[in-house]
Coordinates of C-alpha atoms in Angstrom, one line a residue:
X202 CA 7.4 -13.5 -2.4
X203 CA 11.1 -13.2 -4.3
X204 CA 13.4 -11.2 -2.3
X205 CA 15.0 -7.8 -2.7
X206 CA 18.8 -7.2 -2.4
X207 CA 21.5 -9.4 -2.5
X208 CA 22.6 -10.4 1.3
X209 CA 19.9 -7.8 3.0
X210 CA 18.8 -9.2 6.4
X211 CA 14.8 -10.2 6.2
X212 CA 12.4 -7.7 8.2
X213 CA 8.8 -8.7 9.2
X214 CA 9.3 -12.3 7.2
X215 CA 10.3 -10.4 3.7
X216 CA 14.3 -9.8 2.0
X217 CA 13.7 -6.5 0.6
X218 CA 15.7 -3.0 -0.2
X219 CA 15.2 -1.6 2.4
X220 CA 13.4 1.7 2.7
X221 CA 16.7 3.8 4.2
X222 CA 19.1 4.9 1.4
X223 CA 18.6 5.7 -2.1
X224 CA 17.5 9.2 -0.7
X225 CA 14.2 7.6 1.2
X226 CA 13.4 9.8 3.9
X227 CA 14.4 8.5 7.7
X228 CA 10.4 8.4 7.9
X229 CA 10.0 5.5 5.2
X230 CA 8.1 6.0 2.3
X231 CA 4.3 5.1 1.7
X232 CA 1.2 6.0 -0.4
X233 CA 0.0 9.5 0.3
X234 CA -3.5 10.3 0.9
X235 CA -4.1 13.1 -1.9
X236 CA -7.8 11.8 -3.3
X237 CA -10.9 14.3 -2.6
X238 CA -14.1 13.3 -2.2
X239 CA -14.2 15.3 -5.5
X240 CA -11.3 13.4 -6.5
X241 CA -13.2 10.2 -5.8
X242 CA -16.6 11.3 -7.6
X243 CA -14.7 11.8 -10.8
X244 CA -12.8 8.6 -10.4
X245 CA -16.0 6.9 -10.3
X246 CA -17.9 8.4 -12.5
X247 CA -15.0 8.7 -15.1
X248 CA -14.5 4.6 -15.3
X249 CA -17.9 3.7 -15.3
X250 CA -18.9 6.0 -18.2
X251 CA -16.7 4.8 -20.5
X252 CA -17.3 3.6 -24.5
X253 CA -19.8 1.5 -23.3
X254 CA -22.9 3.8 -23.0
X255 CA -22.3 5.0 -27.0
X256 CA -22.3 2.1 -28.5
X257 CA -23.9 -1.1 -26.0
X258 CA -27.3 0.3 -26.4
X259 CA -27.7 -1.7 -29.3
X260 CA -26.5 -5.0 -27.6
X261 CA -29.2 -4.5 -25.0
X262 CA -31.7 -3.7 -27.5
X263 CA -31.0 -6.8 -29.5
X264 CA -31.1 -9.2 -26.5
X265 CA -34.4 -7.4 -24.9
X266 CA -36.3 -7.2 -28.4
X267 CA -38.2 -4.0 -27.1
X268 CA -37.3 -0.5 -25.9
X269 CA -39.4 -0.9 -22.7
X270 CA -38.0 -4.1 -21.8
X271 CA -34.6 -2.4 -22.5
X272 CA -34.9 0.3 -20.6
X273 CA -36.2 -2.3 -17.7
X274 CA -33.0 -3.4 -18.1
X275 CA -30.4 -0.6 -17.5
X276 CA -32.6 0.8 -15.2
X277 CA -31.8 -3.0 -13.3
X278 CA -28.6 -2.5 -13.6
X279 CA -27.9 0.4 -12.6
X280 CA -29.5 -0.6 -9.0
X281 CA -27.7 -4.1 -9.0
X282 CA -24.3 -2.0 -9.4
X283 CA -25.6 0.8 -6.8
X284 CA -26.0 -2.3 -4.2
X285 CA -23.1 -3.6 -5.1
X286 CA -21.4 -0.3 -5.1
X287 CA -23.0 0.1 -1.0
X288 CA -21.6 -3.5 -0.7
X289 CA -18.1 -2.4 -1.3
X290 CA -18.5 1.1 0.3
X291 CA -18.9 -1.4 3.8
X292 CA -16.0 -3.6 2.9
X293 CA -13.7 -0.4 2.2
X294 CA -14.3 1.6 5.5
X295 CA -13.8 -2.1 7.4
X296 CA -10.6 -3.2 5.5
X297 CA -9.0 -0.2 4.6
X298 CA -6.4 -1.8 2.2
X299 CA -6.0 -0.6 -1.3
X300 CA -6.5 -3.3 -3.9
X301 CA -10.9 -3.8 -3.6
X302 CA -11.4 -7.2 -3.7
X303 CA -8.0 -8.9 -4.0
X304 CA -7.6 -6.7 -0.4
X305 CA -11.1 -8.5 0.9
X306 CA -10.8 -12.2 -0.2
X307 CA -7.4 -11.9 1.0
X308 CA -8.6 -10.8 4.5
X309 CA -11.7 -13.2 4.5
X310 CA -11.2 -16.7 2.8
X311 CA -7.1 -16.4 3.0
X312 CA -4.5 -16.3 0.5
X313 CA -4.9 -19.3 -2.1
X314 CA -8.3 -17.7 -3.3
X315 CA -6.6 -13.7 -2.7
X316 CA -3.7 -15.3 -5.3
X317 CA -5.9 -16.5 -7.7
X318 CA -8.2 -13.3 -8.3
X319 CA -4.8 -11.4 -8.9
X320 CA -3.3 -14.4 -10.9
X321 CA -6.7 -13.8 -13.4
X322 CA -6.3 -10.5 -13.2
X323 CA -2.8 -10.2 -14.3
X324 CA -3.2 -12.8 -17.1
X325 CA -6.3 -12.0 -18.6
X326 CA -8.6 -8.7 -17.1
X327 CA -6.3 -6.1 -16.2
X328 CA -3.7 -6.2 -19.6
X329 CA -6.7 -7.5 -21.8
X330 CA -9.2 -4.5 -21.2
X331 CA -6.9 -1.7 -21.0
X332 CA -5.4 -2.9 -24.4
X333 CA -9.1 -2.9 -25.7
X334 CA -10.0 0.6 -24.4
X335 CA -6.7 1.6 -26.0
X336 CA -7.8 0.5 -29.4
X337 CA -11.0 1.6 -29.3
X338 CA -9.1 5.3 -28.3
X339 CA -7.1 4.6 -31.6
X340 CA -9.8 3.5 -33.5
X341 CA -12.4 6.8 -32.9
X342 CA -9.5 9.2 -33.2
X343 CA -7.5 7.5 -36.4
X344 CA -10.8 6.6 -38.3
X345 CA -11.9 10.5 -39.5
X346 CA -8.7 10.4 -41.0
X347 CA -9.7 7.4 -43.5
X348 CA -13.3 8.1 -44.0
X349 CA -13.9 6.3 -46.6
X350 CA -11.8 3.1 -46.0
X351 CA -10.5 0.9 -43.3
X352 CA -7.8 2.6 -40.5
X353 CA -4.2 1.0 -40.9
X354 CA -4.0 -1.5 -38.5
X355 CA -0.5 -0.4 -37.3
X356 CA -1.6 2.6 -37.1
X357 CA -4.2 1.9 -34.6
X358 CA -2.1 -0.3 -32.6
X359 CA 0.8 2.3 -32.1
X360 CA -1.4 5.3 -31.1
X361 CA -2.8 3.3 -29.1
X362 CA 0.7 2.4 -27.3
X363 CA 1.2 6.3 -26.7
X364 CA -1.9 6.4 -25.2
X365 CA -1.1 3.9 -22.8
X366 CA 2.9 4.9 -22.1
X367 CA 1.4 9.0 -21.9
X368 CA -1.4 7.7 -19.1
X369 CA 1.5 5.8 -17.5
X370 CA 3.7 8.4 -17.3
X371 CA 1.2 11.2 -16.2
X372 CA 0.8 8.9 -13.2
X373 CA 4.4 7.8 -12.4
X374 CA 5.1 11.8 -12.3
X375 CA 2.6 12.8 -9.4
X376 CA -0.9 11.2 -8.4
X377 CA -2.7 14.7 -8.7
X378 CA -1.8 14.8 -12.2
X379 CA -3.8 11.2 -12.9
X380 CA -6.5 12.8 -11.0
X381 CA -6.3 15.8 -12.9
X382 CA -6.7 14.0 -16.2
X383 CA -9.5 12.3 -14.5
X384 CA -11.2 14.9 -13.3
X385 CA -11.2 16.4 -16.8
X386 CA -12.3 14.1 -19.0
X387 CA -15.4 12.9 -16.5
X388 CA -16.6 16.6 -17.2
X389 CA -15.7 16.3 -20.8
X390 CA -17.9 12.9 -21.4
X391 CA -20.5 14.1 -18.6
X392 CA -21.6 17.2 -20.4
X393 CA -21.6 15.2 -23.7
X394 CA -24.0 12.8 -22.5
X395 CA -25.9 15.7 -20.8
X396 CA -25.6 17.4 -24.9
X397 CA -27.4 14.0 -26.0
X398 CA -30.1 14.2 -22.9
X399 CA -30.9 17.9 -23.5
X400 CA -31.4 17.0 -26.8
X401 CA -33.6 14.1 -26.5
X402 CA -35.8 16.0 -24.2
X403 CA -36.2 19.0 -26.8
X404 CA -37.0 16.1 -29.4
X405 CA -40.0 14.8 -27.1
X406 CA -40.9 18.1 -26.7
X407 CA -41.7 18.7 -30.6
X408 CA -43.9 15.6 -30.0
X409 CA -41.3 12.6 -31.8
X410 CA -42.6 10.0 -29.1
X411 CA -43.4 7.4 -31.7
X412 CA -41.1 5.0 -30.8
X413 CA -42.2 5.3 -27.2
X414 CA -46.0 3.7 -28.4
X415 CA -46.0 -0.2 -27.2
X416 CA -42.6 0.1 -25.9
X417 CA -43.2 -3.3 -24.8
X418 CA -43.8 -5.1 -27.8
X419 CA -41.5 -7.7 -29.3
X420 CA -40.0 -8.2 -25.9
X421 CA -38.2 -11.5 -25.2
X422 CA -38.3 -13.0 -21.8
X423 CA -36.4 -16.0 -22.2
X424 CA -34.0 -16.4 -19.4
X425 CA -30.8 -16.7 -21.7
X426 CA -31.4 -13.5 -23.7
X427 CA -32.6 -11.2 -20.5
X428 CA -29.1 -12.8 -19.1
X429 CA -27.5 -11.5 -22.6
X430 CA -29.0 -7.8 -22.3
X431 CA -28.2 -7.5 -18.6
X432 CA -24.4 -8.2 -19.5
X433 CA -24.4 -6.1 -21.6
X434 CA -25.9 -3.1 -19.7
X435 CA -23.4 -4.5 -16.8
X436 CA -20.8 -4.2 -19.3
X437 CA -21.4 -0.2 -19.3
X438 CA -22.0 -0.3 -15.6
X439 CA -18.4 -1.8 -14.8
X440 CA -16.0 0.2 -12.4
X441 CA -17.9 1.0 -9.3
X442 CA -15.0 -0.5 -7.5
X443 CA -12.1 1.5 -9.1
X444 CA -12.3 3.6 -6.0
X445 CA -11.8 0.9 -3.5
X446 CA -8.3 -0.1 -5.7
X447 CA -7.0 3.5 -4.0
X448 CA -8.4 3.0 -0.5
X449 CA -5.4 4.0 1.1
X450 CA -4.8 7.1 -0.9
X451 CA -8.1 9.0 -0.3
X452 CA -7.9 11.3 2.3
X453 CA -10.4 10.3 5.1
X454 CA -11.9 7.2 3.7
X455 CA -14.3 6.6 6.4
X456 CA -15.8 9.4 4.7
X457 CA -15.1 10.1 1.2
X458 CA -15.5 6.4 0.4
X459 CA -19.1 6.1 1.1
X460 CA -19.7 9.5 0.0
X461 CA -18.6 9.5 -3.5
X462 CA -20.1 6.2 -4.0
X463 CA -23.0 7.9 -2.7
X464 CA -22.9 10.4 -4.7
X465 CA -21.4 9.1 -8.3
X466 CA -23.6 5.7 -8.7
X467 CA -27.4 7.3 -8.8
X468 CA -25.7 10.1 -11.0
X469 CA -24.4 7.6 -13.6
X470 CA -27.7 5.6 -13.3
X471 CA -29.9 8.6 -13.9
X472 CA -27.3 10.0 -16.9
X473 CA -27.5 6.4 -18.6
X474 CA -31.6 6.1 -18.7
X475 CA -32.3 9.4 -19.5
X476 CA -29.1 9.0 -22.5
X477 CA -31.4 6.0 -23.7
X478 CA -34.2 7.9 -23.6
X479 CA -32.8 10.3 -25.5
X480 CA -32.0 7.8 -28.2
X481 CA -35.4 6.2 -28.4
X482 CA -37.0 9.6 -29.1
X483 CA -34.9 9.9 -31.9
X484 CA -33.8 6.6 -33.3
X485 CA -35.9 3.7 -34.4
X486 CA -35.6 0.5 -33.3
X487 CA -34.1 -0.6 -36.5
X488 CA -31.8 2.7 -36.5
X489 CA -30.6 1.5 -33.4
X490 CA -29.9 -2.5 -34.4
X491 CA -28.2 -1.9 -37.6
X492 CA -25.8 1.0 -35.2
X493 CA -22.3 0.1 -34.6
X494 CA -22.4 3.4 -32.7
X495 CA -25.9 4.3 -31.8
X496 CA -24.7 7.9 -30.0
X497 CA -22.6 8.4 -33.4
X498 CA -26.3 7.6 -34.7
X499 CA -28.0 10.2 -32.8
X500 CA -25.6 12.8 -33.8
X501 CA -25.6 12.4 -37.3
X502 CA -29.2 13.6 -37.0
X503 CA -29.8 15.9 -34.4
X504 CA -26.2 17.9 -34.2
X505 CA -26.1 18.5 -37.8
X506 CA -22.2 19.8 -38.7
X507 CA -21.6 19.7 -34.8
X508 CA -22.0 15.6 -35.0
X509 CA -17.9 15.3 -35.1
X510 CA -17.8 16.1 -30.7
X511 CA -19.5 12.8 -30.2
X512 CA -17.3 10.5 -31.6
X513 CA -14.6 12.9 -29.8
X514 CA -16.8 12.2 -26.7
X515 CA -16.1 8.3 -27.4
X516 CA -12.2 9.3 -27.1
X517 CA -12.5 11.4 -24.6
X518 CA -14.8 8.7 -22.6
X519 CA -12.1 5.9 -23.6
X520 CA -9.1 7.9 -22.2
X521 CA -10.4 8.6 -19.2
X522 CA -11.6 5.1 -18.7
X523 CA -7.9 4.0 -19.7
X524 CA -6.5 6.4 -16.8
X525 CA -8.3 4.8 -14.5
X526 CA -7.8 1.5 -15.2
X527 CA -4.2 2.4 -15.3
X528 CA -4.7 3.9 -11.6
X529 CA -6.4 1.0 -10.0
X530 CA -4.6 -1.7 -11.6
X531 CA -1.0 -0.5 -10.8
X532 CA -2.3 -0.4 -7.1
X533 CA -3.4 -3.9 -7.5
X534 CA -0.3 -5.1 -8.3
X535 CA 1.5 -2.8 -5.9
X536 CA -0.7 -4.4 -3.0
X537 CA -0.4 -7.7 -4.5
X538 CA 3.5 -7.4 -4.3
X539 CA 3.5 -6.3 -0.3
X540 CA 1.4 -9.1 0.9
X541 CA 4.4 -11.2 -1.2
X542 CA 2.6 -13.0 -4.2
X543 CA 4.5 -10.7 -6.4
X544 CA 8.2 -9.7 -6.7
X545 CA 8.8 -7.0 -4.1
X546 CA 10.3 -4.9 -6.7
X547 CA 6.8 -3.9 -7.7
X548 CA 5.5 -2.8 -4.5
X549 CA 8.5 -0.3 -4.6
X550 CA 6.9 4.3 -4.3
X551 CA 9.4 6.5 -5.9
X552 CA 11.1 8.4 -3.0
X553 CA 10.0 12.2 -4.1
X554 CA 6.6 11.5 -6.3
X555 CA 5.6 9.3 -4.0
X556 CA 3.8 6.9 -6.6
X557 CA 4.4 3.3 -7.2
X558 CA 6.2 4.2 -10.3
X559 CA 7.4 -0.4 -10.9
X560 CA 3.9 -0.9 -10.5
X561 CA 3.0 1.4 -13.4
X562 CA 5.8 0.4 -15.6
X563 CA 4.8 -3.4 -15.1
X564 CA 0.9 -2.5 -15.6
X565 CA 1.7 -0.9 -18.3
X566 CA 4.0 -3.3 -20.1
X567 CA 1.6 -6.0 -19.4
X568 CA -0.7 -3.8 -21.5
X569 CA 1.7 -3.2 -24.3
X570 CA 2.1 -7.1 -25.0
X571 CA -1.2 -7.6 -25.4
X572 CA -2.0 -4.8 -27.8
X573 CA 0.7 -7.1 -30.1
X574 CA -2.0 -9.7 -30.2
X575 CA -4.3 -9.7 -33.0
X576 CA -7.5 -11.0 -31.8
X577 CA -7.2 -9.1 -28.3
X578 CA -11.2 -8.7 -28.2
X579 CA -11.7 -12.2 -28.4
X580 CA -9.6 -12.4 -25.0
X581 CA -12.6 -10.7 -23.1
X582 CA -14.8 -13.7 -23.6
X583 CA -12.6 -15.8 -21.4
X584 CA -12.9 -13.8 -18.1
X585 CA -16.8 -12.9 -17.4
X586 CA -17.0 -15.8 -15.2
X587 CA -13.7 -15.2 -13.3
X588 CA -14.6 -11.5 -12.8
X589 CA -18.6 -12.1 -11.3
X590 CA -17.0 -15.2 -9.1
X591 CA -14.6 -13.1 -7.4
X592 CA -16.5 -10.0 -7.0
X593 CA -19.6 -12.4 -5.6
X594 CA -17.1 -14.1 -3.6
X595 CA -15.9 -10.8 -2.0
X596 CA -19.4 -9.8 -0.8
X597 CA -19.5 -13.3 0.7
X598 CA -16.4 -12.6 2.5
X599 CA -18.3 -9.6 3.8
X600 CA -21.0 -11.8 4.9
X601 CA -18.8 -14.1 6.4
X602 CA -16.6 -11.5 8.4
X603 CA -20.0 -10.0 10.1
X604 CA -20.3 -13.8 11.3
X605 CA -16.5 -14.4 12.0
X606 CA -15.7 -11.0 13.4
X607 CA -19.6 -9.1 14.3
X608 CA -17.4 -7.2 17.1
X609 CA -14.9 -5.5 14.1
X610 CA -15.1 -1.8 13.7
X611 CA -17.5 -1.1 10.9
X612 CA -18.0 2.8 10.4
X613 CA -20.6 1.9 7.5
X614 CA -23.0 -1.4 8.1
X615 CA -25.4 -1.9 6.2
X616 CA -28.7 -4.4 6.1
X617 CA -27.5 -8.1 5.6
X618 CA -30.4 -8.0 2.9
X619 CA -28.0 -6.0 0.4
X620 CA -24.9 -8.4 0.3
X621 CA -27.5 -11.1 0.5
X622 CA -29.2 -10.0 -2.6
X623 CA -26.1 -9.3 -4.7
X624 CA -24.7 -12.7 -3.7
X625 CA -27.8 -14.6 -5.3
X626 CA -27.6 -12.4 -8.5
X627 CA -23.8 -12.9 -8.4
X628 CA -24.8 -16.7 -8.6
X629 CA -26.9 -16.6 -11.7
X630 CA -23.9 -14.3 -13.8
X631 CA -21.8 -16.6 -12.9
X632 CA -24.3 -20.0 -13.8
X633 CA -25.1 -18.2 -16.8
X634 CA -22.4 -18.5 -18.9
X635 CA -21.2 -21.6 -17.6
X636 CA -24.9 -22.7 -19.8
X637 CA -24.6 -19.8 -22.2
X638 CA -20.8 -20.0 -23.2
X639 CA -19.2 -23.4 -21.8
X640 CA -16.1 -23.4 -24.2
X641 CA -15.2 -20.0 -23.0
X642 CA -16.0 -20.7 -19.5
X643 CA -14.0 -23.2 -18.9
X644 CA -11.0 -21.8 -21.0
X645 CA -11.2 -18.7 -18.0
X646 CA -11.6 -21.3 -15.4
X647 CA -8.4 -22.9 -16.8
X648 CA -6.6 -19.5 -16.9
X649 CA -7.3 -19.2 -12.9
X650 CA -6.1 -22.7 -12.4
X651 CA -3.2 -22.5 -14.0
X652 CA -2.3 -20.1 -11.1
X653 CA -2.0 -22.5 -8.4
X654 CA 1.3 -24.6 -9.7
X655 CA 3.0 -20.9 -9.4
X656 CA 1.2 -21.1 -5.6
X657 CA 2.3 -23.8 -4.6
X658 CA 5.9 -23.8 -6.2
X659 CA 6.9 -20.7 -5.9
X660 CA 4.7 -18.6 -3.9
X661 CA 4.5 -21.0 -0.9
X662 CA 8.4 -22.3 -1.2
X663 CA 10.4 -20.5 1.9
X664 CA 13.2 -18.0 0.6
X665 CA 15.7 -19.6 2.3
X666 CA 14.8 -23.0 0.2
X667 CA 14.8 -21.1 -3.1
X668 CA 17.9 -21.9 -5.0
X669 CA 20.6 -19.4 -4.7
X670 CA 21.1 -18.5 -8.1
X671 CA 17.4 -17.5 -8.3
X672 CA 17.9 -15.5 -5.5
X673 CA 20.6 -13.5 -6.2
X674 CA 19.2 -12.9 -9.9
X675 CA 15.9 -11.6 -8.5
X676 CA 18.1 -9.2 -6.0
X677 CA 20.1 -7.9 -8.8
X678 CA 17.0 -7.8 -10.7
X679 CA 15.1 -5.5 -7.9
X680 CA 18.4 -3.2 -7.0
X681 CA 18.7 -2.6 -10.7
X682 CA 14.9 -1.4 -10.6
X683 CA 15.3 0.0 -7.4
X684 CA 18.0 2.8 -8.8
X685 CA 16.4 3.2 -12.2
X686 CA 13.0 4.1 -10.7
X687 CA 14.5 6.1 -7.2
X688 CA 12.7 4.1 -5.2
X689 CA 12.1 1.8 -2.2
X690 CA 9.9 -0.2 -0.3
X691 CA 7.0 0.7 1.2
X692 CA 5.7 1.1 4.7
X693 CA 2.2 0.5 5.4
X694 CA 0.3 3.7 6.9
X695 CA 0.4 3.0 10.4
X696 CA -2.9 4.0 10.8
X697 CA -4.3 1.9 8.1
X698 CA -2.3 -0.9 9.2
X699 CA -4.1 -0.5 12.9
X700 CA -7.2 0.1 11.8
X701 CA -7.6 -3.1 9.2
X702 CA -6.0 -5.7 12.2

């Protein structure tokens, strides 16, 4: 989109640095594949399980009216994000681009719609929901400290900055250490959750299955507040992508892809019903409603003086979901910025690490803004519309490349009854709130509109029509960045680049 250096010669339609000096090798530079399947499992597992599963319980509960009803519920959303989990695992093996499904819209409907999903995403869902996960870090670790009175807010805001600039900087310095710190903490909140499940089960066992008698009862089956519990079960279900944002960094993704989707999804399903059975045998369904924190609940009575390692769990769970947000974002942007809707300076790879170390910094300035604004959790309202459209509108895209393209390499296909089926549930999320929630609605649709005077006036304006001062600012701009960060443009893996034609 805005070109690199000052008086470089445009290669392949872009003005970039180029990728010799500045110590690049005479190879080029470009995203190495270091993810496991392992690697990919914990990636998976470690978004998805995130604060959610401690504390939405009681959101569901509210919404469903019984414990039956509400266990109907995660149990259907757990196999709504398992299909669309499959759905992606398709999409990733036939377009094997990082970015998920900025990377498919792009490929299927073109770039005006490809723009707008990252436009939303860089305005509002990305920035917005790493802030929050960062806050609620803050929150669980700064709170024992005041026990008996409200956390400083600055206090809670600037932890929650060095959360965000540590995470960034563990992944600008090598992509094994993010990993690492992923791996980690999905075993640390996994074997929590697996504490609470254990548990549970014991609890059964001594015969506390009271709450369990007409589960049913009190159930509400009006469509608006089934709609309301299954976002919020959703809510805790969210980052089955995250892997498909790294596509191009797994090694053999033919494979792993599939595989750790495989693998992760009915593990995270399993671990979220039997964690709400767990709290059902021990929690009432008044316990549970008047809850901010229903595991913090659960602990307070059944771990006794050992009830301080769930709300660690909650930080633990919050950090990891943070690093991976961090991960999958940055390669967003990074992808983004090579197919030119972004400045190429961001879809520079340090020449040594080998990570996309402007794309971090930008991700994670982004973030750092909007941890300055007060009322950041009100922000999340605004996008629930923008995210189910675009994810619905890449499964359509996969539906419409098996009729565009049927002859096009697809190492996994699966029935046409799977995207089908997520596409019609993708419809009513996205009618919902449109009914449910118009004001906010329509302030996110106007937040992806406002992306396409930027299309057309900057994004679709030739470089060599640009004015020259703007040019030569944005070259100084992206040398500058180029020398700070030791690092150049990247070259697509030839073999992904072959493969995804």
């Amino acid at each position: 989109m805005l070109s690199g250096a000052a008086g470089a010669p445009e290669e392949n339609g872009r003005a970039g640095v180029g990728s010799e000096g500045a110590g690049a090798p005479p190879g080029g530079v470009s995203l190495k594949r270091s993810i496991t399947l392992a690697n990919g499992v914990a990636l998976i597992v470690g978004t998805i399980i995130g604060s959610g599963i401690f504390v939405t319980p009681t959101g569901v509960l509210r919404e469903a009216g019984s414990p039956g009803l509400a266990l109907v519920v995660w149990a259907a959303c757990g196999a709504f994000s398992i299909v669309g989990a499959l759905c992606y695992a398709e999409l990733g093996t036939t377009i094997k681009k990082s970015g998920a499904s900025y990377a498919y819209i792009l490929e299927a409907f073109g770039e005006l719609p490809a723009f707008i999903r990252l436009w939303t995403s860089l305005l509002i869902i990305e920035p917005t929901s790493q802030a929050v996960i960062a806050i609620t870090f803050a929150n669980y670790l700064v709170q024992p400290i005041f026990p008996s009175c409200e956390a400083p807010y600055l206090a809670g805001r600037l932890l929650a900055a060095v959360c965000i600039c540590l995470l960034t900087f563990v992944n600008c310095a090598y992509v094994k250490w993010g990993t690492r710190v992923q791996d980690l903490s999905t075993y640390a909140k996994v074997l929590a959750l697996i504490a609470v499940i254990i548990a549970g089960i014991v609890c059964i066992g001594q015969g506390r299955s009271e709450n369990f008698t007409d589960s049913f009862e009190g159930s509400s089956w009006q469509v608006g507040n089934i709609a309301l519990a299954l976002y919020s079960a959703l809510f805790s279900y969210s980052g089955w992508d995250t892997l498909n944002f790294v596509t191009e960094e797994i090694k053999n993704p033919e494979r792993n892809l599939p595989l750790s989707i495989g693998i992760s999804m009915p593990i995270v399903t399993v671990i979220y019903i039997m964690t709400n059975v767990a709290y059902y045998s021990v929690l009432s369904k008044t316990d549970i409603l008047a809850s901010d924190a229903v595991a913090v609940s659960f602990a307070d009575q059944v771990f006794g003086v050992m009830n301080w390692t769930i709300p660690l769990a909650v930080a633990l769970s919050c950090f990891g979901g943070l690093n991976a947000s961090i991960l999958a974002a940055s390669r967003l942007f990074f992808v983004g910025s090579r197919e030119g809707h972004l400045p190429d300076a961001i879809c520079m790879i340090h020449v040594k690490r080998f990570t996309p170390v402007p794309a971090l910094l930008f991700n994670g300035a982004m973030a750092l803004v909007y941890l300055c604004v007060q009322d950041i959790f009100k922000l999340i309202n605004y996008y629930s519309f923008s995210y189910w459209f675009f994810v619905g509108l890449s499964i359509a895209g996969q539906l419409y490349l098996r009729w565009k393209e049927p002859s096009k390499e697809r190492p996994l296909k699966l029935s046409i009854v799977f995207p089908v089926v997520f596409c019609l549930c993708t419809i009513f999320l996205v009618a919902v709130p449109l009914y449910t929630d118009p004001v906010n609605s329509a302030i996110g649709i106007a937040i992806a509109a406002s992306g396409l005077p930027f299309y057309f006036l900057v994004v679709r304006v030739p470089e060599t029509k640009r004015p020259g001062c703007l040019r030569r600012a944005v070259a100084s701009v992206t040398r500058l960045i180029q020398i700070l960060s030791l690092s150049v443009l990247t070259e697509m893996d030839p073999d992904t680049e072959a493969k995804s034609q």
